[in-house]
CSV table of C-alpha atoms and ligand atoms in Angstrom, one decimal:
chain,number,residue,atom,x,y,z
A,1,MET,CA,-20.7,-7.6,-2.3
A,2,PRO,CA,-20.9,-4.2,-4.1
A,3,ASN,CA,-17.8,-3.1,-6.1
A,4,SER,CA,-15.5,-1.6,-3.5
A,5,VAL,CA,-12.3,0.3,-3.5
A,6,LEU,CA,-10.1,-0.3,-0.5
A,7,ILE,CA,-7.5,2.3,0.3
A,8,GLY,CA,-4.9,3.0,3.0
A,9,ALA,CA,-5.8,6.3,4.7
A,10,GLN,CA,-2.4,7.0,6.4
A,11,TRP,CA,1.2,6.3,5.3
A,12,GLY,CA,0.7,2.7,4.3
A,13,ASP,CA,0.9,-0.6,6.3
A,14,GLU,CA,-2.6,0.0,7.7
A,15,GLY,CA,-3.4,-3.7,7.5
A,16,LYS,CA,-4.9,-3.5,4.0
A,17,GLY,CA,-3.8,-7.1,3.1
A,18,LYS,CA,-5.6,-8.6,6.1
A,19,ILE,CA,-8.8,-6.7,5.4
A,20,ILE,CA,-8.7,-7.6,1.7
A,21,ASP,CA,-8.3,-11.2,2.6
A,22,VAL,CA,-11.3,-11.1,4.9
A,23,LEU,CA,-13.5,-9.3,2.4
A,24,THR,CA,-12.4,-11.5,-0.5
A,25,GLU,CA,-14.7,-14.2,1.0
A,26,ASP,CA,-17.6,-12.3,-0.6
A,27,VAL,CA,-16.1,-11.1,-3.9
A,28,ASP,CA,-15.3,-12.7,-7.3
A,29,ILE,CA,-12.2,-10.6,-8.4
A,30,VAL,CA,-9.6,-8.7,-6.5
A,31,VAL,CA,-7.5,-6.2,-8.6
A,32,ARG,CA,-4.4,-4.2,-7.7
A,33,TYR,CA,-4.4,-0.8,-9.4
A,34,GLN,CA,-1.2,1.0,-8.6
A,35,GLY,CA,2.2,0.7,-6.9
A,36,GLY,CA,4.5,-2.3,-7.4
A,37,GLY,CA,6.9,-4.5,-5.4
A,38,ASN,CA,7.2,-1.6,-2.9
A,39,ALA,CA,4.0,-2.9,-1.3
A,40,GLY,CA,4.1,-5.5,1.4
A,41,HIS,CA,0.7,-6.9,2.4
A,42,THR,CA,0.7,-9.4,5.2
A,43,VAL,CA,-2.0,-12.0,5.5
A,44,GLU,CA,-2.2,-14.6,8.3
A,45,VAL,CA,-4.2,-17.7,7.6
A,46,GLY,CA,-4.1,-20.3,10.4
A,47,ASP,CA,-0.4,-20.7,11.4
A,48,GLU,CA,0.8,-19.5,7.9
A,49,ARG,CA,2.0,-16.0,7.2
A,50,TYR,CA,2.1,-14.6,3.6
A,51,ILE,CA,3.7,-11.4,2.5
A,52,LEU,CA,2.4,-10.3,-0.9
A,53,HIS,CA,4.2,-7.7,-2.9
A,54,LEU,CA,2.6,-7.8,-6.4
A,55,VAL,CA,0.0,-10.5,-6.3
A,56,PRO,CA,-3.3,-9.3,-4.9
A,57,SER,CA,-4.1,-10.4,-1.3
A,58,GLY,CA,-7.3,-12.1,-2.6
A,59,ILE,CA,-5.2,-15.0,-4.0
A,60,LEU,CA,-5.4,-17.0,-0.8
A,61,ARG,CA,-9.1,-17.8,-1.3
A,62,GLU,CA,-9.1,-20.6,-3.9
A,63,ASP,CA,-12.0,-19.5,-6.1
A,64,THR,CA,-11.1,-15.8,-6.4
A,65,HIS,CA,-9.6,-14.4,-9.6
A,66,CYS,CA,-6.9,-11.8,-9.1
A,67,VAL,CA,-5.8,-9.1,-11.5
A,68,ILE,CA,-2.7,-6.9,-11.6
A,69,GLY,CA,-4.0,-3.8,-13.4
A,70,ASN,CA,-2.4,-1.5,-15.9
A,71,GLY,CA,-1.6,1.1,-13.2
A,72,VAL,CA,0.8,-1.3,-11.5
A,73,VAL,CA,4.5,-1.4,-12.3
A,74,VAL,CA,5.6,-5.0,-12.5
A,75,ASP,CA,9.1,-6.3,-11.8
A,76,PRO,CA,8.8,-9.6,-13.7
A,77,LEU,CA,11.6,-11.2,-11.6
A,78,THR,CA,9.8,-10.4,-8.3
A,79,LEU,CA,6.5,-11.5,-9.7
A,80,SER,CA,7.8,-14.8,-11.0
A,81,GLU,CA,9.4,-15.5,-7.6
A,82,GLU,CA,6.1,-14.7,-5.8
A,83,ILE,CA,4.1,-17.0,-8.1
A,84,ARG,CA,6.6,-19.8,-7.6
A,85,GLU,CA,6.6,-19.3,-3.9
A,86,LEU,CA,2.8,-19.3,-3.7
A,87,GLU,CA,2.6,-22.5,-5.9
A,88,LYS,CA,5.1,-24.1,-3.6
A,89,ARG,CA,2.8,-23.4,-0.7
A,90,GLY,CA,-0.1,-25.1,-2.4
A,91,PHE,CA,-1.9,-22.4,-4.4
A,92,SER,CA,-2.7,-22.7,-8.0
A,93,LEU,CA,-2.4,-19.5,-9.9
A,94,CYS,CA,-2.5,-20.4,-13.6
A,95,GLY,CA,-5.9,-19.3,-15.0
A,96,ARG,CA,-6.6,-17.4,-11.8
A,97,LEU,CA,-4.0,-14.6,-11.9
A,98,HIS,CA,-4.2,-12.1,-14.8
A,99,VAL,CA,-1.6,-9.5,-15.5
A,100,SER,CA,-2.4,-6.5,-17.6
A,101,ASP,CA,-0.6,-6.2,-21.0
A,102,ARG,CA,-0.6,-2.5,-20.4
A,103,ALA,CA,1.3,-2.6,-17.0
A,104,HIS,CA,4.8,-1.1,-17.2
A,105,VAL,CA,7.8,-3.3,-16.5
A,106,VAL,CA,10.5,-2.5,-13.9
A,107,LEU,CA,14.0,-3.1,-15.4
A,108,PRO,CA,17.3,-3.4,-13.6
A,109,TYR,CA,18.3,0.1,-14.5
A,110,HIS,CA,15.2,1.4,-12.7
A,111,ARG,CA,16.4,-0.3,-9.5
A,112,GLU,CA,19.9,1.1,-10.0
A,113,LEU,CA,18.7,4.6,-10.6
A,114,ASP,CA,16.4,4.4,-7.5
A,115,ALA,CA,19.3,3.2,-5.4
A,116,GLY,CA,21.7,5.7,-6.9
A,117,ARG,CA,19.4,8.6,-6.0
A,118,GLU,CA,18.9,7.3,-2.5
A,119,ASN,CA,22.6,6.8,-1.9
A,120,THR,CA,23.3,10.5,-2.3
A,121,SER,CA,25.3,12.2,0.5
A,122,ASP,CA,22.7,14.9,0.6
A,123,GLU,CA,20.4,13.8,3.5
A,124,ASN,CA,17.7,16.3,2.5
A,125,SER,CA,17.1,14.8,-0.9
A,126,LYS,CA,16.6,11.2,0.4
A,127,ILE,CA,13.0,9.9,0.3
A,128,GLY,CA,13.8,6.7,2.0
A,129,THR,CA,12.4,4.6,-0.9
A,130,THR,CA,12.1,0.9,-0.9
A,131,LYS,CA,14.7,0.8,-3.8
A,132,ARG,CA,12.4,-1.3,-5.9
A,133,GLY,CA,12.8,1.0,-8.9
A,134,ILE,CA,9.2,2.4,-8.5
A,135,GLY,CA,9.9,6.1,-9.1
A,136,PRO,CA,12.1,5.6,-12.3
A,137,THR,CA,9.6,3.2,-13.8
A,138,TYR,CA,6.7,5.6,-13.4
A,139,GLY,CA,9.0,8.3,-14.7
A,140,ASP,CA,9.7,6.3,-17.9
A,141,LYS,CA,5.9,5.7,-18.2
A,142,ALA,CA,5.2,9.4,-18.0
A,143,SER,CA,8.1,10.3,-20.4
A,144,ARG,CA,6.9,7.5,-22.8
A,145,ARG,CA,10.1,5.5,-22.6
A,146,GLY,CA,8.6,2.6,-20.7
A,147,ILE,CA,8.4,-1.1,-21.7
A,148,ARG,CA,5.0,-2.7,-21.0
A,149,MET,CA,4.1,-6.3,-20.2
A,150,GLY,CA,2.7,-6.7,-23.7
A,151,ASP,CA,6.1,-5.8,-25.1
A,152,LEU,CA,7.8,-8.2,-22.8
A,153,VAL,CA,6.2,-11.1,-24.5
A,154,ASP,CA,6.8,-9.8,-28.0
A,155,GLU,CA,10.0,-11.6,-29.0
A,156,ASN,CA,10.3,-9.6,-32.2
A,157,THR,CA,11.0,-6.3,-30.5
A,158,LEU,CA,12.0,-7.0,-26.9
A,159,ASP,CA,15.7,-7.3,-27.4
A,160,GLU,CA,16.0,-4.1,-29.4
A,161,MET,CA,13.9,-2.1,-26.8
A,162,ILE,CA,16.0,-3.3,-23.9
A,163,ILE,CA,19.3,-2.7,-25.6
A,164,GLU,CA,18.3,0.9,-26.6
A,165,ARG,CA,17.1,1.8,-23.1
A,166,VAL,CA,20.0,0.1,-21.3
A,167,ASP,CA,22.4,2.2,-23.4
A,168,GLU,CA,20.5,5.4,-22.6
A,169,ASN,CA,20.2,4.7,-18.9
A,170,ASN,CA,23.8,3.6,-18.5
A,171,ARG,CA,24.9,7.1,-19.5
A,172,VAL,CA,22.8,8.4,-16.6
A,173,LEU,CA,24.1,5.8,-14.2
A,174,ALA,CA,27.7,6.7,-15.2
A,175,ALA,CA,27.0,10.4,-14.5
A,176,MET,CA,25.8,9.4,-11.0
A,177,GLY,CA,28.9,7.3,-10.4
A,178,ALA,CA,26.8,4.1,-10.3
A,179,GLN,CA,27.5,0.7,-11.9
A,180,PRO,CA,26.2,0.3,-15.4
A,181,VAL,CA,23.8,-2.5,-16.3
A,182,GLU,CA,24.9,-5.3,-18.7
A,183,ALA,CA,22.4,-5.3,-21.7
A,184,ALA,CA,23.1,-8.9,-22.7
A,185,GLU,CA,22.3,-10.2,-19.2
A,186,VAL,CA,19.1,-8.2,-19.1
A,187,VAL,CA,18.0,-9.5,-22.4
A,188,THR,CA,18.7,-13.1,-21.4
A,189,SER,CA,17.0,-12.9,-18.0
A,190,TYR,CA,14.0,-10.9,-19.3
A,191,ARG,CA,13.5,-13.3,-22.2
A,192,GLU,CA,13.4,-16.2,-19.8
A,193,VAL,CA,11.1,-14.6,-17.3
A,194,ALA,CA,8.8,-13.5,-20.2
A,195,ARG,CA,8.3,-17.1,-21.2
A,196,PHE,CA,7.4,-18.0,-17.7
A,197,LEU,CA,4.9,-15.1,-17.3
A,198,ALA,CA,3.4,-15.3,-20.8
A,199,PRO,CA,0.4,-17.4,-19.7
A,200,TYR,CA,-0.6,-14.8,-17.1
A,201,ILE,CA,-0.5,-11.7,-19.4
A,202,SER,CA,-3.7,-10.6,-21.0
A,203,ASP,CA,-6.1,-7.8,-21.8
A,204,THR,CA,-7.4,-7.2,-18.3
A,205,VAL,CA,-9.4,-4.2,-19.3
A,206,SER,CA,-11.7,-6.4,-21.3
A,207,LEU,CA,-11.6,-9.2,-18.7
A,208,LEU,CA,-12.8,-6.8,-15.9
A,209,HIS,CA,-15.4,-5.2,-18.2
A,210,ASP,CA,-16.8,-8.6,-19.1
A,211,ALA,CA,-16.8,-9.6,-15.4
A,212,HIS,CA,-18.6,-6.4,-14.4
A,213,ALA,CA,-21.2,-6.9,-17.2
A,214,ASP,CA,-21.8,-10.5,-15.9
A,215,GLY,CA,-22.6,-9.0,-12.5
A,216,LYS,CA,-19.4,-10.2,-10.8
A,217,SER,CA,-18.2,-8.3,-7.8
A,218,ILE,CA,-14.8,-6.5,-7.9
A,219,LEU,CA,-12.7,-5.4,-5.0
A,220,PHE,CA,-10.0,-2.9,-5.8
A,221,GLU,CA,-6.9,-3.3,-3.7
A,222,GLY,CA,-5.0,-0.1,-3.0
A,223,ALA,CA,-1.3,-0.2,-2.0
A,224,GLN,CA,0.6,2.4,0.0
A,225,GLY,CA,-1.6,5.1,1.5
A,226,THR,CA,-3.2,8.4,0.9
A,227,MET,CA,-0.3,10.4,2.5
A,228,LEU,CA,2.1,8.6,0.0
A,229,ASP,CA,-0.1,9.5,-3.0
A,230,ILE,CA,1.8,11.4,-5.7
A,231,ASP,CA,-0.8,14.2,-5.8
A,232,PHE,CA,-2.4,14.3,-2.4
A,233,GLY,CA,0.4,13.0,-0.1
A,234,THR,CA,3.3,14.7,1.6
A,235,PHE,CA,5.1,15.5,-1.6
A,236,PRO,CA,8.0,15.0,-2.3
A,237,TYR,CA,8.1,12.3,0.5
A,238,VAL,CA,5.6,10.1,-1.4
A,239,THR,CA,5.5,7.2,-3.8
A,240,SER,CA,5.0,7.7,-7.6
A,241,SER,CA,1.4,6.6,-8.1
A,242,ASN,CA,-2.1,7.5,-7.1
A,243,ALA,CA,-2.8,5.3,-4.1
A,244,THR,CA,-6.1,7.2,-3.5
A,245,SER,CA,-9.4,5.8,-4.8
A,246,GLY,CA,-9.3,7.7,-8.1
A,247,GLY,CA,-6.3,5.5,-9.0
A,248,ALA,CA,-8.7,2.5,-9.1
A,249,CYS,CA,-10.2,3.8,-12.4
A,250,THR,CA,-7.1,4.9,-14.2
A,251,GLY,CA,-5.2,1.8,-13.0
A,252,THR,CA,-7.8,-0.8,-14.2
A,253,GLY,CA,-9.9,0.7,-17.0
A,254,ILE,CA,-13.1,0.4,-14.9
A,255,ALA,CA,-15.1,3.6,-14.9
A,256,PRO,CA,-16.1,5.6,-11.8
A,257,ASN,CA,-19.8,4.8,-12.2
A,258,ALA,CA,-19.1,1.1,-11.8
A,259,ILE,CA,-17.7,1.7,-8.3
A,260,ASP,CA,-20.2,1.5,-5.5
A,261,ARG,CA,-18.2,2.4,-2.4
A,262,VAL,CA,-14.9,3.2,-0.8
A,263,ILE,CA,-13.5,1.5,2.3
A,264,GLY,CA,-10.7,3.3,4.1
A,265,VAL,CA,-8.3,1.3,6.3
A,266,VAL,CA,-6.6,3.1,9.2
A,267,LYS,CA,-4.6,1.8,12.1
A,268,ALA,CA,-5.9,2.9,15.6
A,269,TYR,CA,-2.6,4.9,15.7
A,270,THR,CA,-0.2,6.0,13.0
A,271,THR,CA,3.0,4.6,11.5
A,272,ARG,CA,5.3,5.7,8.7
A,273,VAL,CA,8.4,4.1,7.0
A,274,GLY,CA,11.0,6.3,5.2
A,275,ALA,CA,11.6,10.0,5.4
A,276,GLY,CA,9.3,13.0,5.7
A,277,PRO,CA,7.3,14.9,8.2
A,278,PHE,CA,5.0,13.0,10.7
A,279,PRO,CA,3.4,15.4,13.3
A,280,THR,CA,2.3,12.8,15.8
A,281,GLU,CA,5.5,10.8,15.8
A,282,LEU,CA,6.6,9.7,19.3
A,283,PHE,CA,10.1,9.3,20.5
A,284,ASP,CA,9.2,8.2,24.1
A,285,GLU,CA,8.1,5.0,25.9
A,286,ALA,CA,4.6,5.3,24.3
A,287,GLY,CA,6.2,5.1,20.8
A,288,GLU,CA,8.3,2.1,21.9
A,289,THR,CA,5.1,0.3,23.2
A,290,LEU,CA,3.4,0.9,19.8
A,291,SER,CA,6.4,-0.4,18.0
A,292,ARG,CA,6.8,-3.5,20.2
A,293,GLU,CA,3.1,-4.4,20.5
A,294,GLY,CA,2.4,-3.6,16.9
A,295,LYS,CA,5.6,-5.4,15.7
A,296,GLU,CA,6.2,-2.4,13.5
A,297,PHE,CA,8.8,-3.5,11.0
A,298,GLY,CA,8.4,-3.0,7.3
A,299,ALA,CA,7.0,-6.0,5.4
A,300,THR,CA,9.1,-5.2,2.3
A,301,THR,CA,12.4,-3.8,3.7
A,302,GLY,CA,12.3,-4.8,7.3
A,303,ARG,CA,13.0,-1.2,8.4
A,304,PRO,CA,11.6,-0.1,11.8
A,305,ARG,CA,8.4,1.9,11.2
A,306,ARG,CA,8.1,5.3,12.9
A,307,CYS,CA,5.1,5.3,15.4
A,308,GLY,CA,2.8,7.9,16.7
A,309,TRP,CA,-0.7,8.7,17.9
A,310,PHE,CA,-3.8,8.7,15.6
A,311,ASP,CA,-3.9,11.8,13.4
A,312,ALA,CA,-7.5,12.8,12.7
A,313,VAL,CA,-6.4,15.6,10.4
A,314,VAL,CA,-4.9,13.0,8.2
A,315,ALA,CA,-8.0,10.7,8.4
A,316,ARG,CA,-10.4,13.6,7.7
A,317,TYR,CA,-8.4,14.6,4.7
A,318,SER,CA,-8.3,11.0,3.5
A,319,ALA,CA,-12.0,10.7,3.9
A,320,MET,CA,-12.3,13.8,1.8
A,321,VAL,CA,-10.0,12.9,-1.1
A,322,ASN,CA,-11.0,9.2,-1.3
A,323,GLY,CA,-14.7,9.6,-0.5
A,324,VAL,CA,-14.5,7.1,2.3
A,325,ASP,CA,-17.9,5.5,3.1
A,326,LEU,CA,-16.8,3.0,5.7
A,327,TRP,CA,-13.7,2.6,7.9
A,328,ALA,CA,-11.8,-0.5,8.7
A,329,ILE,CA,-9.9,0.3,11.9
A,330,THR,CA,-7.1,-2.1,12.5
A,331,LYS,CA,-4.7,-2.9,15.4
A,332,LEU,CA,-7.0,-1.8,18.1
A,333,ASP,CA,-5.4,-4.5,20.3
A,334,VAL,CA,-2.0,-2.7,20.1
A,335,LEU,CA,-3.5,0.0,22.4
A,336,ASP,CA,-4.7,-2.5,25.0
A,337,SER,CA,-2.1,-1.6,27.7
A,338,PHE,CA,-2.4,2.3,27.6
A,339,GLU,CA,-3.9,4.1,30.5
A,340,SER,CA,-4.6,7.1,28.3
A,341,ILE,CA,-4.5,7.6,24.5
A,342,LYS,CA,-4.1,10.8,22.6
A,343,ILE,CA,-5.7,11.8,19.3
A,344,CYS,CA,-4.5,14.7,17.2
A,345,VAL,CA,-7.5,16.8,16.3
A,346,ALA,CA,-5.8,19.7,14.6
A,347,TYR,CA,-2.4,21.3,14.1
A,348,ASP,CA,-0.8,24.3,15.4
A,349,CYS,CA,1.2,26.0,12.7
A,350,ASP,CA,3.1,29.2,13.5
A,351,GLY,CA,0.5,29.9,16.2
A,352,LYS,CA,-2.5,29.3,14.0
A,353,ARG,CA,-4.9,26.4,14.3
A,354,LEU,CA,-5.1,24.3,11.1
A,355,GLU,CA,-7.9,21.8,10.6
A,356,ARG,CA,-6.9,20.8,7.0
A,357,MET,CA,-3.8,19.3,5.5
A,358,PRO,CA,-1.4,22.0,4.0
A,359,ALA,CA,0.0,21.3,0.6
A,360,ASN,CA,3.4,22.9,1.3
A,361,ILE,CA,5.8,20.5,2.9
A,362,ARG,CA,7.7,23.2,4.7
A,363,GLN,CA,4.5,24.3,6.3
A,364,PHE,CA,3.6,20.7,7.2
A,365,GLU,CA,7.0,20.3,8.8
A,366,ARG,CA,6.2,23.1,11.2
A,367,CYS,CA,2.8,21.6,12.2
A,368,ARG,CA,2.6,20.6,15.8
A,369,PRO,CA,-0.3,18.3,17.0
A,370,ILE,CA,-3.1,19.6,19.1
A,371,TYR,CA,-4.2,16.6,21.2
A,372,GLU,CA,-7.3,15.5,23.0
A,373,GLU,CA,-6.9,12.7,25.4
A,374,MET,CA,-9.1,9.7,26.1
A,375,GLU,CA,-9.1,7.0,28.7
A,376,GLY,CA,-7.6,3.7,27.8
A,377,TRP,CA,-9.2,0.3,28.6
A,378,CYS,CA,-6.3,-1.7,30.0
A,379,THR,CA,-7.7,-5.1,29.1
A,380,SER,CA,-7.2,-7.4,26.2
A,381,THR,CA,-9.5,-6.9,23.2
A,382,ARG,CA,-7.9,-9.8,21.3
A,383,GLU,CA,-10.6,-12.3,22.3
A,384,ALA,CA,-13.6,-10.1,21.4
A,385,ALA,CA,-16.0,-11.9,19.0
A,386,GLY,CA,-18.3,-9.0,18.4
A,387,TYR,CA,-18.3,-5.2,18.7
A,388,ASP,CA,-20.3,-5.4,21.9
A,389,ASP,CA,-17.6,-7.5,23.6
A,390,LEU,CA,-15.2,-4.6,23.4
A,391,PRO,CA,-14.7,-2.6,26.6
A,392,ALA,CA,-16.8,0.6,26.8
A,393,ALA,CA,-13.7,2.8,26.6
A,394,ALA,CA,-12.5,1.1,23.4
A,395,ARG,CA,-15.9,1.6,21.8
A,396,LEU,CA,-15.9,5.3,22.8
A,397,TYR,CA,-12.4,5.6,21.3
A,398,LEU,CA,-13.5,4.0,18.0
A,399,GLU,CA,-16.6,6.2,17.8
A,400,ARG,CA,-14.6,9.3,18.4
A,401,LEU,CA,-12.2,8.4,15.6
A,402,CYS,CA,-15.1,8.0,13.2
A,403,GLU,CA,-16.8,11.2,14.4
A,404,LEU,CA,-13.5,13.2,13.9
A,405,SER,CA,-12.8,11.6,10.6
A,406,GLY,CA,-16.2,11.4,9.0
A,407,GLY,CA,-17.6,8.1,7.7
A,408,GLU,CA,-19.0,5.0,9.4
A,409,LEU,CA,-17.4,2.2,11.2
A,410,GLY,CA,-17.4,-1.0,9.0
A,411,ILE,CA,-14.8,-3.3,10.6
A,412,VAL,CA,-12.6,-3.4,13.7
A,413,SER,CA,-9.6,-5.6,13.7
A,414,VAL,CA,-8.1,-6.9,17.0
A,415,GLY,CA,-5.4,-9.2,15.7
A,416,PRO,CA,-3.6,-10.3,12.5
A,417,ARG,CA,-5.8,-13.4,11.9
A,418,ARG,CA,-9.1,-13.8,10.0
A,419,ALA,CA,-10.9,-14.6,13.2
A,420,SER,CA,-9.8,-11.4,15.0
A,421,THR,CA,-12.2,-9.3,12.9
A,422,LEU,CA,-15.3,-7.7,14.1
A,423,ARG,CA,-17.6,-7.0,11.2
A,424,ILE,CA,-20.1,-4.2,11.9
A,425,ALA,CA,-21.3,-2.9,8.6
A,426,LEU,CA,-19.1,-4.7,6.1
B,501,GDP,P1,-0.6,-3.4,4.6
B,501,GDP,O1,0.6,-3.0,3.8
B,501,GDP,O2,-1.5,-2.3,4.7
B,501,GDP,O3,-1.2,-4.7,4.0
B,501,GDP,O4,-0.1,-3.8,6.1
B,501,GDP,P2,1.2,-4.6,6.4
B,501,GDP,O5,1.0,-6.1,6.2
B,501,GDP,O6,2.4,-4.0,5.9
B,501,GDP,O7,1.3,-4.3,8.0
B,501,GDP,C1,0.3,-4.6,8.9
B,501,GDP,C2,0.8,-5.6,9.9
B,501,GDP,O8,-0.2,-5.7,11.0
B,501,GDP,C3,0.9,-7.1,9.4
B,501,GDP,O9,1.9,-7.7,10.1
B,501,GDP,C4,-0.4,-7.7,9.9
B,501,GDP,O10,-0.3,-9.1,10.1
B,501,GDP,C5,-0.7,-7.0,11.2
B,501,GDP,N1,-2.1,-6.8,11.5
B,501,GDP,C6,-3.2,-6.5,10.7
B,501,GDP,N2,-4.3,-6.3,11.5
B,501,GDP,C7,-3.9,-6.4,12.7
B,501,GDP,C8,-4.6,-6.2,14.0
B,501,GDP,O11,-5.7,-5.9,14.1
B,501,GDP,N3,-3.8,-6.4,15.1
B,501,GDP,C9,-2.5,-6.7,15.1
B,501,GDP,N4,-1.9,-6.8,16.3
B,501,GDP,N5,-1.8,-6.9,14.0
B,501,GDP,C10,-2.5,-6.7,12.8
B,502,IMO,P1,2.1,-0.9,1.6
B,502,IMO,O1,1.3,-1.2,0.3
B,502,IMO,C1,4.7,1.9,3.7
B,502,IMO,C2,7.2,4.5,1.2
B,502,IMO,C3,8.7,4.3,1.3
B,502,IMO,C4,9.1,5.7,1.0
B,502,IMO,C5,8.1,6.2,0.0
B,502,IMO,C6,8.6,6.1,-1.5
B,502,IMO,O2,2.7,-2.1,2.2
B,502,IMO,O3,1.3,-0.1,2.5
B,502,IMO,P2,9.0,4.0,-3.1
B,502,IMO,O4,9.8,2.8,-3.0
B,502,IMO,O5,7.5,3.8,-3.3
B,502,IMO,O6,9.5,5.0,-4.2
B,502,IMO,O7,9.1,4.8,-1.7
B,502,IMO,O8,7.0,5.4,0.1
B,502,IMO,N1,6.4,3.3,0.9
B,502,IMO,C7,5.7,2.6,1.7
B,502,IMO,N2,5.5,2.7,3.1
B,502,IMO,N3,4.0,0.9,3.0
B,502,IMO,C8,4.1,0.8,1.7
B,502,IMO,O9,3.3,-0.1,1.0
B,502,IMO,C9,5.0,1.6,1.0
B,502,IMO,N4,5.4,1.7,-0.3
B,502,IMO,C10,6.2,2.7,-0.4
B,502,IMO,O10,9.1,3.8,2.6
B,502,IMO,O11,9.0,6.5,2.2
B,503,MG,MG1,2.7,-3.0,4.0
C-alpha cells in the first residue's frame, strides 16, 4: 500500500481506529504522530473489543510494527498499563512497538494543571478537556520546559529534572488552589516506569527512514480530528496538537515527499465531545436516535457525545486543509431507520450565506445550518457485503456527501467489525 496519512475530518471519534485496523492488513508500519492519551480508538476483532489510547491501532495485526512518533505526548503510566493489558490479552509488543526518544512526557503536574483549569467556576473558559494533561504538556514543549522519553531513561539527570519542574509547577498549582504534587513520589514512580519502558524507546526517526528506504509501507494514524486541530480547528475549543495531515511530518520526521496520499475519515453524521460550537447539533428525537443507534459515548471519558447531521462545510474545509484524496465514511448503518436525512451545505451567518469555515469563534457560534434533505432507505445496511448491495438511496446519500466535500469514496463502514467494511477504492 502507498504511504498514507489517515486523519479524522470532524471533531474526532470518526471511527479512525476501525479503519486503521482494516488498512493495516496491507501495511508494514503504523505510526501515531500527535495527541496522547486523550485519544480513544476502538477496534473490534471477533467478539473482542479493544480501546487504544497511545498504542497505534495497527498493533492487533501480529506482523505489523507500531511507532509512537515524536509528536505524541506520552503518559508513561498510561502507556505501560496499555502494554500490559495488550500482553495479557495475548499480543506480543516487545520488538514490535517503538516509542520515540523525542516524544514529550506527561507528568502528574500536567494532569493536575489540566484538571485545575477545567474545574474553574467560569463556565465560558472550560474546554471540556479529557483531563489527561495534554494542553500543559504541549505547553511545556513549546516553552522548552518539557521532559522527553529520552530523558526518562537517563538515570543521571531524571531525578533533578523532575524535582526542579515539580517545584516550579507546585507554585502554579498553589496559586490555582489545587493540590501540590509530591516530588519524591513522582521520582519513584517515573524511575520504575522508565525501567519498564526502556526496551521500547528508540530513535524512531532513523527507524522510519530506514523502513521507508527499504520500500516498507507506512500508515500514519491521526488522532482527534480536523476541527480539534490547534491551528485549523474551532479555537480555543480544540486540542493542543496538529491533528491534520501536516502533523504527520512534524510528528514523525518523515518528509512530505514520502507521503503518497491522504485518507479522510468521516461519520455519515457528526458528533462532538466537550465544549464549543457545533452548528448541526440536534436536541430532538433525531439526535437521540443517532446517540442510541451509534452508541455515542466517549471511548476515553465515557461522556455522552453531542450528535448532529452531517456538516459538508466542515468536510469540505477538512478536504482542503488535509488534502483528502479518499474518504472513509463510517457508521452509515446508524442512519438506517431515518425516513429523511439532512445535510448541512452552507451556513447562514447574520443573514449572509457562508460556504467556508470562519476563523473567528464568535462568528462560528452565530452560524446556522442551511440544510438540504434526502430520502432515507429504512432498511438495514449491516449485512451488505459490497457497495452494490447498499440500497439506492444510501448510495445516493454517500455520493452526495463526496460531491459536496470533494474527494472520492474509498471505504464505507456499516458496523464496528472488520467484516462490516465495503472497500471501494482502498
Ligand atoms: P476513533 O476515535 O475515531 O477511533 O473512534 P472511536 O473508537 O472513538 O468511536 C467510534 C465508535 O464507532 C467505536 O465504538 C467503533 O467501534 C464504532 N464504529 C466504527 N465504525 C462503525 C460503523 O461503521 N458502524 C457502527 N455502528 N459503529 C462503528
Ligand atoms: P480521538 O482520537 C473526541 C476533545 C475533548 C475536548 C478537546 C480538548 O478518539 O478521536 P484535550 O484533552 O485534548 O485537551 O481536550 O478535545 N478531544 C476529543 N474528542 N475524540 C478525541 O480523540 C479527542 N481528544 C480530545 O473532548 O473537547
Ligand atoms: Mg475516539
